Each structure stands twice: as structure tokens, then as C-alpha cells.
Short mmCIF file of C-alpha atoms and ligand atoms in Angstrom, two decimals:
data_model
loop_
_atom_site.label_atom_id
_atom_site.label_comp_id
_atom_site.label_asym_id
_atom_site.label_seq_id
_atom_site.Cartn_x
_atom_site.Cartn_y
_atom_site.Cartn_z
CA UNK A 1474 20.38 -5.20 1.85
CA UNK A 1475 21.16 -5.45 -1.61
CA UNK A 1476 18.88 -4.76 -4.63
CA UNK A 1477 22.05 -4.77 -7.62
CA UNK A 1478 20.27 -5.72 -10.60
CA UNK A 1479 16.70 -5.93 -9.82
CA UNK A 1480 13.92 -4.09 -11.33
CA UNK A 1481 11.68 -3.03 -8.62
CA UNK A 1482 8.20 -1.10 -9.91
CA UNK A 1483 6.93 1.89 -7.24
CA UNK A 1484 3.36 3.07 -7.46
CA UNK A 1485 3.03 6.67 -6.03
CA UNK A 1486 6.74 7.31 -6.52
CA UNK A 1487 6.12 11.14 -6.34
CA UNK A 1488 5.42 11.84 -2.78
CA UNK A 1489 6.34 10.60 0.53
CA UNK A 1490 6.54 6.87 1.38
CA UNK A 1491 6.69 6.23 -2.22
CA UNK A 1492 9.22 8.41 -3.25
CA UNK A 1493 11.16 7.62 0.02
CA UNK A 1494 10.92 3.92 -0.99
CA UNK A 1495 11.88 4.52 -4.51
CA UNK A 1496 15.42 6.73 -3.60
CA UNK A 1497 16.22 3.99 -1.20
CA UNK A 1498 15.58 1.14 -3.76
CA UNK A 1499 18.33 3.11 -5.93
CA UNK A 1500 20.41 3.75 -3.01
CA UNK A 1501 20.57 0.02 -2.56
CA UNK A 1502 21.12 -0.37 -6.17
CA UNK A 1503 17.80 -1.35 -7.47
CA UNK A 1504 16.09 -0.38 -10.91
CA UNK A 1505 13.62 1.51 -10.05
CA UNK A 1506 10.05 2.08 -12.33
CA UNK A 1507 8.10 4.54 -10.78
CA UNK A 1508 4.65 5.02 -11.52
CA UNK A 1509 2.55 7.99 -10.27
CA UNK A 1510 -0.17 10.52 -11.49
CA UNK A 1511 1.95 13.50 -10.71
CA UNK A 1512 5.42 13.46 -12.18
CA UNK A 1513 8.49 12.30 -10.13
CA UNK A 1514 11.95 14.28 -9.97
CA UNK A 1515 15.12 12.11 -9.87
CA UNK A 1516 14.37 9.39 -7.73
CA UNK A 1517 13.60 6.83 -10.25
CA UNK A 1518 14.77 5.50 -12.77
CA UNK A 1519 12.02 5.05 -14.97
CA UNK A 1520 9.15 7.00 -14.25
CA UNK A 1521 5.62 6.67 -15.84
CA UNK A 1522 2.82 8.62 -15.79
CA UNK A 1523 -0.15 6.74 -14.43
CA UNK A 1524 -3.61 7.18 -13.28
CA UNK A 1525 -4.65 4.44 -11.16
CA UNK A 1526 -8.21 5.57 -11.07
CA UNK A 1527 -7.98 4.78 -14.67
CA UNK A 1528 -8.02 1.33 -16.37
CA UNK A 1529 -7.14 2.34 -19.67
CA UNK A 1530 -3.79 4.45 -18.13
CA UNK A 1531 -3.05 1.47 -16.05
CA UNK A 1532 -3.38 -0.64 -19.27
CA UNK A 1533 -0.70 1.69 -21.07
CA UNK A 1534 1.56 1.86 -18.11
CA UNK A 1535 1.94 -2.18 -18.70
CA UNK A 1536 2.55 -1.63 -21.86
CA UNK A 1537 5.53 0.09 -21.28
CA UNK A 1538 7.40 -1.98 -18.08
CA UNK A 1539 9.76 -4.35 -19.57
CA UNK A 1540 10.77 -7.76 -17.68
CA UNK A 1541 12.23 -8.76 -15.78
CA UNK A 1542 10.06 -7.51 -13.04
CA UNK A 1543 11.78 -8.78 -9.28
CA UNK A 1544 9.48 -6.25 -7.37
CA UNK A 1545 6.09 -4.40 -6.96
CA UNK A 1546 5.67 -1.91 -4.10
CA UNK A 1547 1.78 -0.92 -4.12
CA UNK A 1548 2.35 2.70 -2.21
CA UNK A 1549 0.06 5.26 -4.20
CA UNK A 1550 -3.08 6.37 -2.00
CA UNK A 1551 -5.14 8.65 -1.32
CA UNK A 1552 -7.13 9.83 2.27
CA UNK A 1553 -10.65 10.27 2.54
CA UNK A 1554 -11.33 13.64 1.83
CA UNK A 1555 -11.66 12.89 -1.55
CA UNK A 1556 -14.72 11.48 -3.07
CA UNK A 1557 -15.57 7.85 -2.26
CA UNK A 1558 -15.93 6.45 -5.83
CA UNK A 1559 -12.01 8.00 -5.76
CA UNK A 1560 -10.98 6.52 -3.25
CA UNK A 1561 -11.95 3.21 -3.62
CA UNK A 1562 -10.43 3.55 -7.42
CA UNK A 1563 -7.06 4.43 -6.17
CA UNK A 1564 -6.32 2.59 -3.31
CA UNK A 1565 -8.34 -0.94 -4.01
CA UNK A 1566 -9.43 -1.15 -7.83
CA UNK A 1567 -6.47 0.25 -9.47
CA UNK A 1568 -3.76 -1.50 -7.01
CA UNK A 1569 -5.64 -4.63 -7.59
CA UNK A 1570 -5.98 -3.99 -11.18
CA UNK A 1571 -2.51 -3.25 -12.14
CA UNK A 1572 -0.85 -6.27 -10.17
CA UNK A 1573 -3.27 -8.68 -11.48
CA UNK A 1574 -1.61 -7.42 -15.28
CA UNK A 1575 1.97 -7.85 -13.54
CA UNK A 1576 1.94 -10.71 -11.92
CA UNK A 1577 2.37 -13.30 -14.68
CA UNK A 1578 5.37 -10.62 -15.38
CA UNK A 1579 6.89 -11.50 -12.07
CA UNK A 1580 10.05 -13.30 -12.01
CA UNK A 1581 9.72 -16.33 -9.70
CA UNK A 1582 11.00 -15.21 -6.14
CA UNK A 1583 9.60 -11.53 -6.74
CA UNK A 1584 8.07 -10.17 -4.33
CA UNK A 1585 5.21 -7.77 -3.46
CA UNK A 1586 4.28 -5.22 -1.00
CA UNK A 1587 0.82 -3.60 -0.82
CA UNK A 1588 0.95 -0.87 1.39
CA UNK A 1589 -2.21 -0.83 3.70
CA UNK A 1590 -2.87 0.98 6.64
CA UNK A 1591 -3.53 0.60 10.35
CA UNK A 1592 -6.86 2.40 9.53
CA UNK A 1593 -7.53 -1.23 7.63
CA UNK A 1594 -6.92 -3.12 11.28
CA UNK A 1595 -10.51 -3.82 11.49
CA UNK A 1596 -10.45 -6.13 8.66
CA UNK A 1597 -11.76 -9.08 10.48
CA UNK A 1598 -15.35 -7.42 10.88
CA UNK A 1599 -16.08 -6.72 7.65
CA UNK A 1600 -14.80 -10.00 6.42
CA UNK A 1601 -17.98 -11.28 4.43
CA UNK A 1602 -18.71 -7.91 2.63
CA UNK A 1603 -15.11 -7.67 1.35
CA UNK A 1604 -14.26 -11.19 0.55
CA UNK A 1605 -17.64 -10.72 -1.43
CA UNK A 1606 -16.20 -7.92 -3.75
CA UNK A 1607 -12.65 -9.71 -4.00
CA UNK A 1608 -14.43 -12.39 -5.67
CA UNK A 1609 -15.88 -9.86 -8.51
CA UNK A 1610 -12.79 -9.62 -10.64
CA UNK A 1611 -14.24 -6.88 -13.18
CA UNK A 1612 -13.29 -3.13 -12.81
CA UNK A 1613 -17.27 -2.38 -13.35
CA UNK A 1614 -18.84 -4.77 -11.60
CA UNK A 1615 -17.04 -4.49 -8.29
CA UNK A 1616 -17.07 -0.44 -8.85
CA UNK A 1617 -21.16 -0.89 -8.79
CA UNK A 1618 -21.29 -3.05 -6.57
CA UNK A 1619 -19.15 -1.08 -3.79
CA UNK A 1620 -21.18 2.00 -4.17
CA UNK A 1621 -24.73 -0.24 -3.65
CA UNK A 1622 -22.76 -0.06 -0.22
CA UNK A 1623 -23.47 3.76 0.11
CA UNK A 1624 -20.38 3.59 1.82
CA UNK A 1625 -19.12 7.58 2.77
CA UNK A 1626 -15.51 8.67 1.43
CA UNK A 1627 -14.19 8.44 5.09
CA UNK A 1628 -15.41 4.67 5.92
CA UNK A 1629 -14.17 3.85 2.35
CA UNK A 1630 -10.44 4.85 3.12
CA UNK A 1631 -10.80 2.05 5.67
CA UNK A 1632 -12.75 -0.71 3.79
CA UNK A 1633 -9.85 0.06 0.92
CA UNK A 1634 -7.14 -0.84 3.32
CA UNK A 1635 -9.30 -3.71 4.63
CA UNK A 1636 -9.36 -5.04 1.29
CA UNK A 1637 -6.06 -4.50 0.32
CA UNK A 1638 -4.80 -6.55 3.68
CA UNK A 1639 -7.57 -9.59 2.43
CA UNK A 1640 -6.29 -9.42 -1.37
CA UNK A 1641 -2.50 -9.72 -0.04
CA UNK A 1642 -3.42 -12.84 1.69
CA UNK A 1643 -5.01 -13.77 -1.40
CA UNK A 1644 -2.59 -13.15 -4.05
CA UNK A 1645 -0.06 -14.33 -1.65
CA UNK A 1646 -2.25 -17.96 -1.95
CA UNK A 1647 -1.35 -18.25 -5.45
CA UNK A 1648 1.57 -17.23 -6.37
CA UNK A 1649 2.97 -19.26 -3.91
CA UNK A 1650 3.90 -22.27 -6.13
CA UNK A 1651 6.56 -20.48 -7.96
CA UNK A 1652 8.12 -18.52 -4.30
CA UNK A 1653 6.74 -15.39 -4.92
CA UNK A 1654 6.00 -13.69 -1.61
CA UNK A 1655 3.09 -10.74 -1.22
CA UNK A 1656 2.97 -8.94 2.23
CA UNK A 1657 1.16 -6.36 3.00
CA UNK A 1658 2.45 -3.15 5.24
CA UNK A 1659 0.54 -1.15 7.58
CA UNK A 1660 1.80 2.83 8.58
CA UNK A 1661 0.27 4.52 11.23
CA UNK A 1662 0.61 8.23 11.07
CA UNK A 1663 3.53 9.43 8.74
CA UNK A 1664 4.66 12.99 8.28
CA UNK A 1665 3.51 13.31 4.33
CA UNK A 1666 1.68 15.71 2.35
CA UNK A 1667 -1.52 13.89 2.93
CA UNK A 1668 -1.64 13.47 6.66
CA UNK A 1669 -3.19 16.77 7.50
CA UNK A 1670 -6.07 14.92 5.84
CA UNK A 1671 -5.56 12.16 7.97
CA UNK A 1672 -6.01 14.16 11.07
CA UNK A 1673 -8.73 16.23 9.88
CA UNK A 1674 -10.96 12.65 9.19
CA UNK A 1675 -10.07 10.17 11.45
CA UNK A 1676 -10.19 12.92 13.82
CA UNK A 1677 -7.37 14.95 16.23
CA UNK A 1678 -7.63 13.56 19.87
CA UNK A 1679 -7.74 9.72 18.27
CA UNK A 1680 -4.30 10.46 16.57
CA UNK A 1681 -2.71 12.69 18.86
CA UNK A 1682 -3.22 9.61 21.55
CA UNK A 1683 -1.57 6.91 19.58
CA UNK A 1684 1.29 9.95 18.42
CA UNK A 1685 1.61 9.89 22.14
CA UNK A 1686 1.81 6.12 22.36
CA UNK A 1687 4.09 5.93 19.59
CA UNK A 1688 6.46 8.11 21.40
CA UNK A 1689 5.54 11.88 20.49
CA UNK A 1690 5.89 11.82 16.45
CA UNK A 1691 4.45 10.49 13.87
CA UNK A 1692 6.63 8.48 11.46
CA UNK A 1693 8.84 9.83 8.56
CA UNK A 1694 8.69 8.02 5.53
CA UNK A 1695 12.02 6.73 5.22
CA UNK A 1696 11.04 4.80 8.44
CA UNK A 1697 7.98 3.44 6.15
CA UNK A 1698 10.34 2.78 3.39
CA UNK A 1699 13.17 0.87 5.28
CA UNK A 1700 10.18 -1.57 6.54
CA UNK A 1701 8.94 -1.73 2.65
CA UNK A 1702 12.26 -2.61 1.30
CA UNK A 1703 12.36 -5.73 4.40
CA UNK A 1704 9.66 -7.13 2.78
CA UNK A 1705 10.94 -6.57 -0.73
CA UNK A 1706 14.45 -7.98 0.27
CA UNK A 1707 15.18 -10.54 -2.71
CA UNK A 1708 17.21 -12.91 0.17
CA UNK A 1709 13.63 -13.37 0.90
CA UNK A 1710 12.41 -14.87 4.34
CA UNK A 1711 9.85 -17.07 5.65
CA UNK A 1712 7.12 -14.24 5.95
CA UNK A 1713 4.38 -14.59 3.12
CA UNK A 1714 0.86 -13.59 2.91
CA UNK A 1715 1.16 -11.43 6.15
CA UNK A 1716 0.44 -7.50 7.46
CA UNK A 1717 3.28 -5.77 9.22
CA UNK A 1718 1.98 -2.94 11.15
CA UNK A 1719 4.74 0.15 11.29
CA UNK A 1720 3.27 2.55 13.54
CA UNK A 1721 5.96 2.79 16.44
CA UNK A 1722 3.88 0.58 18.59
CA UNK A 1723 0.78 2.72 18.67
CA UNK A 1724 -1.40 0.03 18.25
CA UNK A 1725 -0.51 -0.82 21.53
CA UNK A 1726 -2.82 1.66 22.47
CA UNK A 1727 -5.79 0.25 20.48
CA UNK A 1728 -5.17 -3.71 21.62
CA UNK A 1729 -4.68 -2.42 25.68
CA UNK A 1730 -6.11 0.71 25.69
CA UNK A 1731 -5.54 2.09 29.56
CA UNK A 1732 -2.91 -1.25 30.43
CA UNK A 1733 -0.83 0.47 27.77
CA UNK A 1734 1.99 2.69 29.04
CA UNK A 1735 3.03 6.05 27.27
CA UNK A 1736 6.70 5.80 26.66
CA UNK A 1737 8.78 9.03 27.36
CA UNK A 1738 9.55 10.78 23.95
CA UNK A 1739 12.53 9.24 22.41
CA UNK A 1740 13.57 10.52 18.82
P1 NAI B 1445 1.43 11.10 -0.45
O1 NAI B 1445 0.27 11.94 -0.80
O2 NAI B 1445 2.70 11.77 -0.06
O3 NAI B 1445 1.74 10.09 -1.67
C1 NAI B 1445 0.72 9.44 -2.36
C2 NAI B 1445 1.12 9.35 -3.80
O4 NAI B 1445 0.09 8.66 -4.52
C3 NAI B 1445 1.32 10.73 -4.47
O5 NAI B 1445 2.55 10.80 -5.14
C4 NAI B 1445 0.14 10.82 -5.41
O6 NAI B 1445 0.39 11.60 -6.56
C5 NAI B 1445 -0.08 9.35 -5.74
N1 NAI B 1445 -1.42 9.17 -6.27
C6 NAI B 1445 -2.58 9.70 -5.81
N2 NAI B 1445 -3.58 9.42 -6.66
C7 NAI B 1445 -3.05 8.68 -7.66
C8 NAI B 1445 -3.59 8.12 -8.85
N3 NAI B 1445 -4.88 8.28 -9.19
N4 NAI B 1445 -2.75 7.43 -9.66
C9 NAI B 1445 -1.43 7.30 -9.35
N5 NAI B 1445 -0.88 7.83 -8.26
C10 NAI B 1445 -1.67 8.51 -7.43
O7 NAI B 1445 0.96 10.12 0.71
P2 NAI B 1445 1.76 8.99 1.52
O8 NAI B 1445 1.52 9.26 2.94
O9 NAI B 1445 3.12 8.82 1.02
O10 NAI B 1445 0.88 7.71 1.15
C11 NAI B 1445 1.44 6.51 0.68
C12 NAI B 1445 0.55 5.37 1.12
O11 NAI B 1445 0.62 5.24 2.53
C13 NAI B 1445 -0.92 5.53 0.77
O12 NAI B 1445 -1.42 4.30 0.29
C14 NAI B 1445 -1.56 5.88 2.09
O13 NAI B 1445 -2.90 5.49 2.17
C15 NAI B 1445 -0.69 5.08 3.04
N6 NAI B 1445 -0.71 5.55 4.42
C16 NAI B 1445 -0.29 6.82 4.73
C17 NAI B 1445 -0.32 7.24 6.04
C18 NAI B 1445 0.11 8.61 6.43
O14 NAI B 1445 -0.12 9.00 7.61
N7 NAI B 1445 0.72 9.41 5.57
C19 NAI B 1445 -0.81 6.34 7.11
C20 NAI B 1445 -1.16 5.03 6.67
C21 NAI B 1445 -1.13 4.65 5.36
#
């Protein structure tokens, strides 16, 4: 996979999938803009310091990505042991936000890749509630509107990544015209700073069962990245508007539950 001359932007460049997604952008020979709240070390080749729970930062970020733009990889998140009103900033309003400023920046043929989570699988149940706040376009009004919800920080990590899988499909409606794709990806478990958190909220025996399932790890992020940079390839491929799930098949667990057959550890 080549990415020689295009100019690939990476939100949460800093840490884990992102920053294992930005070094392998580079590696395959990409321009890489990373964007994060914390700084970056050398993995990128433009880095910007951005606060995605932030308009106004996201606003100045813009300002200062020049064009051509061939990719967007939507990676920065954060778990649900922060506070709700965070979490829906960071991983819905500001990921929304800041590719609804790029995408008229896009190149035609860019691509984009939101990453999601298999913690957003349940998307289909919560269908009418979400599709009703991807319809309120304003920072503000969606913000008040999410927390008439009363929705607690845990429930909102998953409603984020349930929107974020609906506004793929969504974005990936109309931009289609001019051959940009939009996918979204979905990790399961992956061995970064913030899945302590993960195991602390969503709780132990749950994600020790579908480590099992998986094989006996959880993922490391290059394996996140490698699927990232698939969607991202610029040969492009007939795969638009979609959700690949990377979890090592550990949603095989969740779709069969006892049908499902542990596979011996293999590493
Ligand atoms: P991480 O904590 O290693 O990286 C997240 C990055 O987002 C950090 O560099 C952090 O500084 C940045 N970030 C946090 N708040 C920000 C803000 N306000 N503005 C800008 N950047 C901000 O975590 P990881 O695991 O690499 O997470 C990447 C994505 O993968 C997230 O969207 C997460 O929800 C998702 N994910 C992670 C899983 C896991 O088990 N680690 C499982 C499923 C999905």
C-alpha cells in the first residue's frame, strides 16, 4: 500500500491507535497532520495542537491544514470514565464538527475513516434518538439536547460510537458524487493507555470472554492501524458508507453466544 504524496490528517495522533496509524501512514510514505490535545513526538509530520471538546480550537486547527487534503482518520477518543458532557464532546461533537469544516477541503477520491467501536454495535436500537440529534447540526443545540437525555458517562461512550457509525453512513451519502469514500472502523479491546478504563466500565468477565473468543489477547494497535490504513488506501475499493468490526472475531461471541467456539490461543 502506497500513500507517496498524500496528505493524510490523524486526530488523536499522540497515543495508541492514532499514533500507530500516523507512523504507519509515514512508513508508507504519507504526509501526515496530526492533531491531538496532548503533544505528539516524531510520528507526524505536522502536528497540531487541538482540543476537540473545543469549537473554537477545532476552528484554529482548520485554519492551519493546508490542501490538498487526500485523508481524514477520526481516531481521538476518550472512555467513559470521564464526564458525559466530555465524552460526548470528544468522540461525537468534535469528530463531527471538524470533518464537516474539512470536507469541502477533501480532494475528490479522499477518503475517511471514523473510528467507532464495537461498544457502538447496538446502533440499530437506538436508531430514532440518534438520527434525531444527527439532524441538529449546531454544536449547542445538539450539546443540550443530548444531555435532556440524562444519559450517564458510561451509556454515552456507546451512544457516541452509535452515532459516529450512523454519521459515517451519512456523510458517506453525500460525498458520494465526487468518489469520496467514508467508512467507519470498529476495535474491540486494544492494548492502549485507555483500556484499563475500558475494563473497569464495561466490566471484567464481559471482556475477558470475548479476549477469550478473540483468541487470548486483546489487539495491539498496529493491528487497528493496518485495518485503518485499508480503508484509507487511495487505490480505493468498492466499500463505502460501511463499519468494519476489528476485534479478532470476538463478536462472534456476542452474535452466537454458546454455538460460538473458543479458539486455542494463537499469537
Ligand atoms: P488512547 O488514549 O491511547 O488515544 C486517544 C487519543 O485521543 C490520545 O492521544 C488523546 O490525547 C486524544 N484525545 C483525548 N481527548 C482529546 C481531545 N479533547 N482533543 C483531541 N484529542 C484528544 O486511546 P486509543 O485506544 O488509541 O483510542 C483511539 C480510539 O479507539 C478512540 O476513539 C477509542 O474510543 C477507540 N477504541 C479504543 C478501544 C480500546 O480498547 N483501546 C476499543 C474500541 C475503540
Amino acid at each position: 500500500m502506497s500513500f507517496n504524496d498524500k496528505r493524510i490528517v490523524v486526530t488523536g495522533a499522540s497515543s495508541g491507535v492514532g499514533q500507530a496509524t500516523a507512523l504507519a501512514l509515514m512508513n508508507a510514505g504519507a504526509f501526515v497532520i496530526g492533531l491531538d490535545v496532548k503533544p505528539a513526538n516524531d510520528n507526524c509530520n505536522q502536528f497540531i495542537l487541538c482540543d476537540l471538546s473545543n469549537p473554537d480550537s477545532i476552528d484554529e486547527a482548520v485554519l492551519q491544514i493546508k490542501q490538498p487534503i487526500n485523508g481524514l482518520a477520526n481516531i481521538a477518543g476518550v472512555p467513559g470514565s470521564l464526564p458525559a458532557d466530555v465524552v460526548f464532546k470528544v468522540n461525537f461533537l468534535g469528530l463531527r464538527y471538524l470533518t464537516n469544516l474539512l470536507l469541502p477541503k477533501l480532494a475528490d477520491k479522499a477518503c475517511v475513516v471514523n473510528v467507532a467501536s464495537t461498544a457502538g454495535a447496538g446502533w440499530r436500537n437506538r436508531k430514532a434518538v440518534s438520527t434525531s440529534l444527527l439532524t441538529l447540526g449546531g454544536w449547542h443545540q445538539c450539546l443540550a439536547r443530548f444531555q435532556e437525555l440524562s444519559m450517564n458517562a458510561v451509556a454515552t461512550y456507546d451512544f457516541t460510537k452509535e452515532l459516529v457509525i450512523l454519521y459515517t453512513m451519512l456523510v458517506a451519502s453525500n460525498q458520494r458524487h465526487r468518489g469520496v469514500r467514508v467508512n467507519s472502523v470498529s476495535p474491540g479491546a486494544v492494548c492502549t493507555p485507555i483500556l484499563a478504563d475500558f475494563y473497569d466500565t464495561m466490566g471484567n468477565e464481559l471482556l475477558q470472554s470475548l479476549k477469550q473468543q478473540a483468541g487470548g489477547r486483546d489487539a495491539y494497535p498496529d493491528e487497528i492501524a493496518n485495518a485503518i490504513l485499508l480503508m484509507l488506501d487511495p487505490r480505493g475499493f468498492w466499500v463505502n458508507g460501511t463499519d468494519l468490526i476489528v476485534d479478532g472475531g470476538a463478536e462472534v461471541l456476542m452474535n452466537l453466544e454458546g454455538l460460538a467456539i473458543p479458539p486455542l490461543p494463537f499469537n
